[in-house]
Amino acid sequence: VSIEVFLAEALLGLREPERIELQVAPEASHTANLLPLQAAAQAIRNLLQNALDASPSGMSVLLRAELVEQGWKICVVDHGSGMEPDILQRIGEPFFTTKEPGRGMGLGLHLTQNVIGRLDGSLGFDSRPGQGTTATVILPSLRS
């Protein structure tokens, strides 16, 4: 599957997909990968939805893709309020959420981490209070 098809799949079903600003580095364009499309795209979709939820209404969220030695590097950058280190440390814990009651169960990032881990990928977060959050995913190249 190409990076373009993969990212299009990740955007499906998002609330407010028009707020996503997509940047695909020229070297990543048209590269192929044999990742399981639905599972990997759902992981990115979870990150995008969290970024949209964290960002003020009307503000865009950046979805950036590039090719690195290990495979695809995908970054999701929001304009939210950022996270304190103690909150950042708990990201991915089952049933941990910072969202208002009724807005999330605290399983999205837990499942996202599991999917990315099963694909031998990595997920990291860079966040500072008042400066938003960047989620960085590395998905390894799986080619035939």
JSON list of C-alpha atoms in Angstrom, two decimals:
[
{"chain": "A", "resi": 1, "resn": "VAL", "atom": "CA", "xyz": [0.00, 0.00, 0.00]},
{"chain": "A", "resi": 2, "resn": "SER", "atom": "CA", "xyz": [1.30, 3.48, -0.79]},
{"chain": "A", "resi": 3, "resn": "ILE", "atom": "CA", "xyz": [1.74, 6.18, 1.85]},
{"chain": "A", "resi": 4, "resn": "GLU", "atom": "CA", "xyz": [-1.01, 8.19, 0.14]},
{"chain": "A", "resi": 5, "resn": "VAL", "atom": "CA", "xyz": [-3.52, 5.31, 0.35]},
{"chain": "A", "resi": 6, "resn": "PHE", "atom": "CA", "xyz": [-2.48, 4.62, 3.95]},
{"chain": "A", "resi": 7, "resn": "LEU", "atom": "CA", "xyz": [-2.98, 8.23, 5.05]},
{"chain": "A", "resi": 8, "resn": "ALA", "atom": "CA", "xyz": [-6.31, 8.48, 3.20]},
{"chain": "A", "resi": 9, "resn": "GLU", "atom": "CA", "xyz": [-7.46, 5.39, 5.13]},
{"chain": "A", "resi": 10, "resn": "ALA", "atom": "CA", "xyz": [-6.33, 7.00, 8.40]},
{"chain": "A", "resi": 11, "resn": "LEU", "atom": "CA", "xyz": [-8.49, 10.06, 7.67]},
{"chain": "A", "resi": 12, "resn": "LEU", "atom": "CA", "xyz": [-11.66, 8.00, 7.11]},
{"chain": "A", "resi": 13, "resn": "GLY", "atom": "CA", "xyz": [-14.26, 8.39, 9.83]},
{"chain": "A", "resi": 14, "resn": "LEU", "atom": "CA", "xyz": [-12.56, 11.33, 11.54]},
{"chain": "A", "resi": 15, "resn": "ARG", "atom": "CA", "xyz": [-14.70, 14.11, 12.89]},
{"chain": "A", "resi": 16, "resn": "GLU", "atom": "CA", "xyz": [-13.62, 17.31, 11.11]},
{"chain": "A", "resi": 17, "resn": "PRO", "atom": "CA", "xyz": [-11.11, 15.81, 8.62]},
{"chain": "A", "resi": 18, "resn": "GLU", "atom": "CA", "xyz": [-10.97, 19.23, 6.93]},
{"chain": "A", "resi": 19, "resn": "ARG", "atom": "CA", "xyz": [-8.87, 20.43, 9.90]},
{"chain": "A", "resi": 20, "resn": "ILE", "atom": "CA", "xyz": [-6.05, 18.03, 9.01]},
{"chain": "A", "resi": 21, "resn": "GLU", "atom": "CA", "xyz": [-3.12, 19.64, 7.20]},
{"chain": "A", "resi": 22, "resn": "LEU", "atom": "CA", "xyz": [-1.35, 16.87, 5.29]},
{"chain": "A", "resi": 23, "resn": "GLN", "atom": "CA", "xyz": [2.35, 17.05, 4.39]},
{"chain": "A", "resi": 24, "resn": "VAL", "atom": "CA", "xyz": [4.02, 14.14, 2.59]},
{"chain": "A", "resi": 25, "resn": "ALA", "atom": "CA", "xyz": [7.75, 14.54, 2.00]},
{"chain": "A", "resi": 26, "resn": "PRO", "atom": "CA", "xyz": [8.68, 14.03, -1.67]},
{"chain": "A", "resi": 27, "resn": "GLU", "atom": "CA", "xyz": [10.88, 11.02, -0.89]},
{"chain": "A", "resi": 28, "resn": "ALA", "atom": "CA", "xyz": [7.98, 9.29, 0.88]},
{"chain": "A", "resi": 29, "resn": "SER", "atom": "CA", "xyz": [5.51, 9.88, -1.92]},
{"chain": "A", "resi": 30, "resn": "HIS", "atom": "CA", "xyz": [4.51, 6.67, -3.68]},
{"chain": "A", "resi": 31, "resn": "THR", "atom": "CA", "xyz": [6.57, 4.43, -1.38]},
{"chain": "A", "resi": 32, "resn": "ALA", "atom": "CA", "xyz": [4.93, 1.10, -0.65]},
{"chain": "A", "resi": 33, "resn": "ASN", "atom": "CA", "xyz": [4.60, -0.90, 2.54]},
{"chain": "A", "resi": 34, "resn": "LEU", "atom": "CA", "xyz": [2.86, -4.19, 3.34]},
{"chain": "A", "resi": 35, "resn": "LEU", "atom": "CA", "xyz": [1.48, -3.07, 6.69]},
{"chain": "A", "resi": 36, "resn": "PRO", "atom": "CA", "xyz": [-1.98, -4.35, 7.65]},
{"chain": "A", "resi": 37, "resn": "LEU", "atom": "CA", "xyz": [-3.88, -1.33, 6.34]},
{"chain": "A", "resi": 38, "resn": "GLN", "atom": "CA", "xyz": [-6.91, -1.15, 8.65]},
{"chain": "A", "resi": 39, "resn": "ALA", "atom": "CA", "xyz": [-5.07, -1.77, 11.94]},
{"chain": "A", "resi": 40, "resn": "ALA", "atom": "CA", "xyz": [-2.18, 0.59, 11.23]},
{"chain": "A", "resi": 41, "resn": "ALA", "atom": "CA", "xyz": [-4.50, 3.29, 9.85]},
{"chain": "A", "resi": 42, "resn": "GLN", "atom": "CA", "xyz": [-6.76, 3.01, 12.93]},
{"chain": "A", "resi": 43, "resn": "ALA", "atom": "CA", "xyz": [-3.73, 3.64, 15.15]},
{"chain": "A", "resi": 44, "resn": "ILE", "atom": "CA", "xyz": [-2.95, 6.86, 13.26]},
{"chain": "A", "resi": 45, "resn": "ARG", "atom": "CA", "xyz": [-6.67, 7.79, 13.25]},
{"chain": "A", "resi": 46, "resn": "ASN", "atom": "CA", "xyz": [-6.71, 7.54, 17.07]},
{"chain": "A", "resi": 47, "resn": "LEU", "atom": "CA", "xyz": [-3.75, 9.93, 17.28]},
{"chain": "A", "resi": 48, "resn": "LEU", "atom": "CA", "xyz": [-5.43, 12.33, 14.84]},
{"chain": "A", "resi": 49, "resn": "GLN", "atom": "CA", "xyz": [-8.72, 12.31, 16.75]},
{"chain": "A", "resi": 50, "resn": "ASN", "atom": "CA", "xyz": [-6.92, 12.99, 20.04]},
{"chain": "A", "resi": 51, "resn": "ALA", "atom": "CA", "xyz": [-5.04, 15.87, 18.38]},
{"chain": "A", "resi": 52, "resn": "LEU", "atom": "CA", "xyz": [-8.28, 17.32, 17.00]},
{"chain": "A", "resi": 53, "resn": "ASP", "atom": "CA", "xyz": [-9.91, 17.01, 20.43]},
{"chain": "A", "resi": 54, "resn": "ALA", "atom": "CA", "xyz": [-6.94, 18.74, 22.08]},
{"chain": "A", "resi": 55, "resn": "SER", "atom": "CA", "xyz": [-6.70, 21.61, 19.59]},
{"chain": "A", "resi": 56, "resn": "PRO", "atom": "CA", "xyz": [-8.93, 24.68, 19.81]},
{"chain": "A", "resi": 57, "resn": "SER", "atom": "CA", "xyz": [-11.96, 24.65, 17.52]},
{"chain": "A", "resi": 58, "resn": "GLY", "atom": "CA", "xyz": [-11.01, 25.75, 14.03]},
{"chain": "A", "resi": 59, "resn": "MET", "atom": "CA", "xyz": [-7.27, 25.15, 14.49]},
{"chain": "A", "resi": 60, "resn": "SER", "atom": "CA", "xyz": [-5.60, 22.68, 12.16]},
{"chain": "A", "resi": 61, "resn": "VAL", "atom": "CA", "xyz": [-3.69, 19.54, 13.10]},
{"chain": "A", "resi": 62, "resn": "LEU", "atom": "CA", "xyz": [-0.56, 18.68, 11.13]},
{"chain": "A", "resi": 63, "resn": "LEU", "atom": "CA", "xyz": [-0.16, 15.14, 9.75]},
{"chain": "A", "resi": 64, "resn": "ARG", "atom": "CA", "xyz": [3.37, 14.84, 8.37]},
{"chain": "A", "resi": 65, "resn": "ALA", "atom": "CA", "xyz": [4.87, 11.76, 6.70]},
{"chain": "A", "resi": 66, "resn": "GLU", "atom": "CA", "xyz": [8.43, 11.16, 5.62]},
{"chain": "A", "resi": 67, "resn": "LEU", "atom": "CA", "xyz": [10.68, 8.27, 4.74]},
{"chain": "A", "resi": 68, "resn": "VAL", "atom": "CA", "xyz": [13.42, 7.38, 7.23]},
{"chain": "A", "resi": 69, "resn": "GLU", "atom": "CA", "xyz": [15.89, 4.49, 7.31]},
{"chain": "A", "resi": 70, "resn": "GLN", "atom": "CA", "xyz": [13.55, 2.34, 9.42]},
{"chain": "A", "resi": 71, "resn": "GLY", "atom": "CA", "xyz": [10.43, 2.98, 7.30]},
{"chain": "A", "resi": 72, "resn": "TRP", "atom": "CA", "xyz": [7.70, 5.59, 7.49]},
{"chain": "A", "resi": 73, "resn": "LYS", "atom": "CA", "xyz": [7.89, 8.36, 10.08]},
{"chain": "A", "resi": 74, "resn": "ILE", "atom": "CA", "xyz": [4.48, 9.85, 10.75]},
{"chain": "A", "resi": 75, "resn": "CYS", "atom": "CA", "xyz": [4.02, 12.86, 13.03]},
{"chain": "A", "resi": 76, "resn": "VAL", "atom": "CA", "xyz": [0.75, 14.24, 14.37]},
{"chain": "A", "resi": 77, "resn": "VAL", "atom": "CA", "xyz": [1.14, 17.77, 15.72]},
{"chain": "A", "resi": 78, "resn": "ASP", "atom": "CA", "xyz": [-1.64, 19.50, 17.65]},
{"chain": "A", "resi": 79, "resn": "HIS", "atom": "CA", "xyz": [-2.18, 23.02, 18.97]},
{"chain": "A", "resi": 80, "resn": "GLY", "atom": "CA", "xyz": [-3.54, 21.92, 22.33]},
{"chain": "A", "resi": 81, "resn": "SER", "atom": "CA", "xyz": [-2.45, 22.99, 25.77]},
{"chain": "A", "resi": 82, "resn": "GLY", "atom": "CA", "xyz": [0.29, 20.35, 26.03]},
{"chain": "A", "resi": 83, "resn": "MET", "atom": "CA", "xyz": [0.76, 17.95, 28.92]},
{"chain": "A", "resi": 84, "resn": "GLU", "atom": "CA", "xyz": [2.56, 18.04, 32.22]},
{"chain": "A", "resi": 85, "resn": "PRO", "atom": "CA", "xyz": [5.30, 15.38, 32.63]},
{"chain": "A", "resi": 86, "resn": "ASP", "atom": "CA", "xyz": [3.21, 13.35, 35.12]},
{"chain": "A", "resi": 87, "resn": "ILE", "atom": "CA", "xyz": [0.34, 13.14, 32.60]},
{"chain": "A", "resi": 88, "resn": "LEU", "atom": "CA", "xyz": [2.72, 12.36, 29.73]},
{"chain": "A", "resi": 89, "resn": "GLN", "atom": "CA", "xyz": [4.14, 9.47, 31.77]},
{"chain": "A", "resi": 90, "resn": "ARG", "atom": "CA", "xyz": [0.70, 7.85, 32.03]},
{"chain": "A", "resi": 91, "resn": "ILE", "atom": "CA", "xyz": [-0.20, 8.06, 28.34]},
{"chain": "A", "resi": 92, "resn": "GLY", "atom": "CA", "xyz": [-1.26, 4.66, 27.08]},
{"chain": "A", "resi": 93, "resn": "GLU", "atom": "CA", "xyz": [-2.31, 3.27, 30.45]},
{"chain": "A", "resi": 94, "resn": "PRO", "atom": "CA", "xyz": [-5.61, 1.43, 30.01]},
{"chain": "A", "resi": 95, "resn": "PHE", "atom": "CA", "xyz": [-8.59, 3.54, 31.13]},
{"chain": "A", "resi": 96, "resn": "PHE", "atom": "CA", "xyz": [-6.48, 6.66, 31.75]},
{"chain": "A", "resi": 97, "resn": "THR", "atom": "CA", "xyz": [-7.96, 9.73, 30.10]},
{"chain": "A", "resi": 98, "resn": "THR", "atom": "CA", "xyz": [-7.72, 13.48, 30.47]},
{"chain": "A", "resi": 99, "resn": "LYS", "atom": "CA", "xyz": [-10.98, 14.00, 28.58]},
{"chain": "A", "resi": 100, "resn": "GLU", "atom": "CA", "xyz": [-14.24, 15.05, 30.15]},
{"chain": "A", "resi": 101, "resn": "PRO", "atom": "CA", "xyz": [-16.58, 12.26, 31.29]},
{"chain": "A", "resi": 102, "resn": "GLY", "atom": "CA", "xyz": [-18.38, 10.78, 28.32]},
{"chain": "A", "resi": 103, "resn": "ARG", "atom": "CA", "xyz": [-15.71, 11.92, 25.82]},
{"chain": "A", "resi": 104, "resn": "GLY", "atom": "CA", "xyz": [-13.34, 8.96, 26.07]},
{"chain": "A", "resi": 105, "resn": "MET", "atom": "CA", "xyz": [-12.75, 5.68, 27.85]},
{"chain": "A", "resi": 106, "resn": "GLY", "atom": "CA", "xyz": [-8.97, 5.89, 27.99]},
{"chain": "A", "resi": 107, "resn": "LEU", "atom": "CA", "xyz": [-8.41, 2.97, 25.61]},
{"chain": "A", "resi": 108, "resn": "GLY", "atom": "CA", "xyz": [-7.52, 4.73, 22.35]},
{"chain": "A", "resi": 109, "resn": "LEU", "atom": "CA", "xyz": [-3.84, 5.31, 23.06]},
{"chain": "A", "resi": 110, "resn": "HIS", "atom": "CA", "xyz": [-3.51, 1.95, 24.80]},
{"chain": "A", "resi": 111, "resn": "LEU", "atom": "CA", "xyz": [-4.79, 0.19, 21.68]},
{"chain": "A", "resi": 112, "resn": "THR", "atom": "CA", "xyz": [-2.70, 2.45, 19.44]},
{"chain": "A", "resi": 113, "resn": "GLN", "atom": "CA", "xyz": [0.47, 1.52, 21.35]},
{"chain": "A", "resi": 114, "resn": "ASN", "atom": "CA", "xyz": [-0.40, -2.17, 21.11]},
{"chain": "A", "resi": 115, "resn": "VAL", "atom": "CA", "xyz": [-0.97, -2.06, 17.34]},
{"chain": "A", "resi": 116, "resn": "ILE", "atom": "CA", "xyz": [2.21, -0.10, 16.67]},
{"chain": "A", "resi": 117, "resn": "GLY", "atom": "CA", "xyz": [4.19, -2.41, 18.97]},
{"chain": "A", "resi": 118, "resn": "ARG", "atom": "CA", "xyz": [2.88, -5.53, 17.22]},
{"chain": "A", "resi": 119, "resn": "LEU", "atom": "CA", "xyz": [4.08, -4.05, 13.93]},
{"chain": "A", "resi": 120, "resn": "ASP", "atom": "CA", "xyz": [7.57, -3.60, 15.47]},
{"chain": "A", "resi": 121, "resn": "GLY", "atom": "CA", "xyz": [7.06, 0.14, 15.27]},
{"chain": "A", "resi": 122, "resn": "SER", "atom": "CA", "xyz": [7.52, 2.84, 17.86]},
{"chain": "A", "resi": 123, "resn": "LEU", "atom": "CA", "xyz": [5.38, 5.62, 19.29]},
{"chain": "A", "resi": 124, "resn": "GLY", "atom": "CA", "xyz": [6.73, 8.61, 21.17]},
{"chain": "A", "resi": 125, "resn": "PHE", "atom": "CA", "xyz": [5.31, 11.88, 22.46]},
{"chain": "A", "resi": 126, "resn": "ASP", "atom": "CA", "xyz": [6.87, 15.31, 22.85]},
{"chain": "A", "resi": 127, "resn": "SER", "atom": "CA", "xyz": [4.70, 17.66, 24.87]},
{"chain": "A", "resi": 128, "resn": "ARG", "atom": "CA", "xyz": [5.19, 20.76, 26.93]},
{"chain": "A", "resi": 129, "resn": "PRO", "atom": "CA", "xyz": [2.51, 22.70, 28.78]},
{"chain": "A", "resi": 130, "resn": "GLY", "atom": "CA", "xyz": [1.29, 25.58, 26.65]},
{"chain": "A", "resi": 131, "resn": "GLN", "atom": "CA", "xyz": [3.01, 24.29, 23.49]},
{"chain": "A", "resi": 132, "resn": "GLY", "atom": "CA", "xyz": [0.89, 21.42, 22.21]},
{"chain": "A", "resi": 133, "resn": "THR", "atom": "CA", "xyz": [1.90, 17.82, 21.60]},
{"chain": "A", "resi": 134, "resn": "THR", "atom": "CA", "xyz": [3.66, 15.92, 18.83]},
{"chain": "A", "resi": 135, "resn": "ALA", "atom": "CA", "xyz": [3.09, 12.18, 18.48]},
{"chain": "A", "resi": 136, "resn": "THR", "atom": "CA", "xyz": [5.77, 10.46, 16.39]},
{"chain": "A", "resi": 137, "resn": "VAL", "atom": "CA", "xyz": [5.22, 7.01, 14.93]},
{"chain": "A", "resi": 138, "resn": "ILE", "atom": "CA", "xyz": [7.82, 4.92, 13.13]},
{"chain": "A", "resi": 139, "resn": "LEU", "atom": "CA", "xyz": [6.30, 2.12, 11.08]},
{"chain": "A", "resi": 140, "resn": "PRO", "atom": "CA", "xyz": [8.92, -0.28, 9.74]},
{"chain": "A", "resi": 141, "resn": "SER", "atom": "CA", "xyz": [9.19, -1.07, 6.06]},
{"chain": "A", "resi": 142, "resn": "LEU", "atom": "CA", "xyz": [7.46, -4.38, 5.36]},
{"chain": "A", "resi": 143, "resn": "ARG", "atom": "CA", "xyz": [8.03, -5.15, 1.71]},
{"chain": "A", "resi": 144, "resn": "SER", "atom": "CA", "xyz": [7.49, -8.25, -0.35]}
]
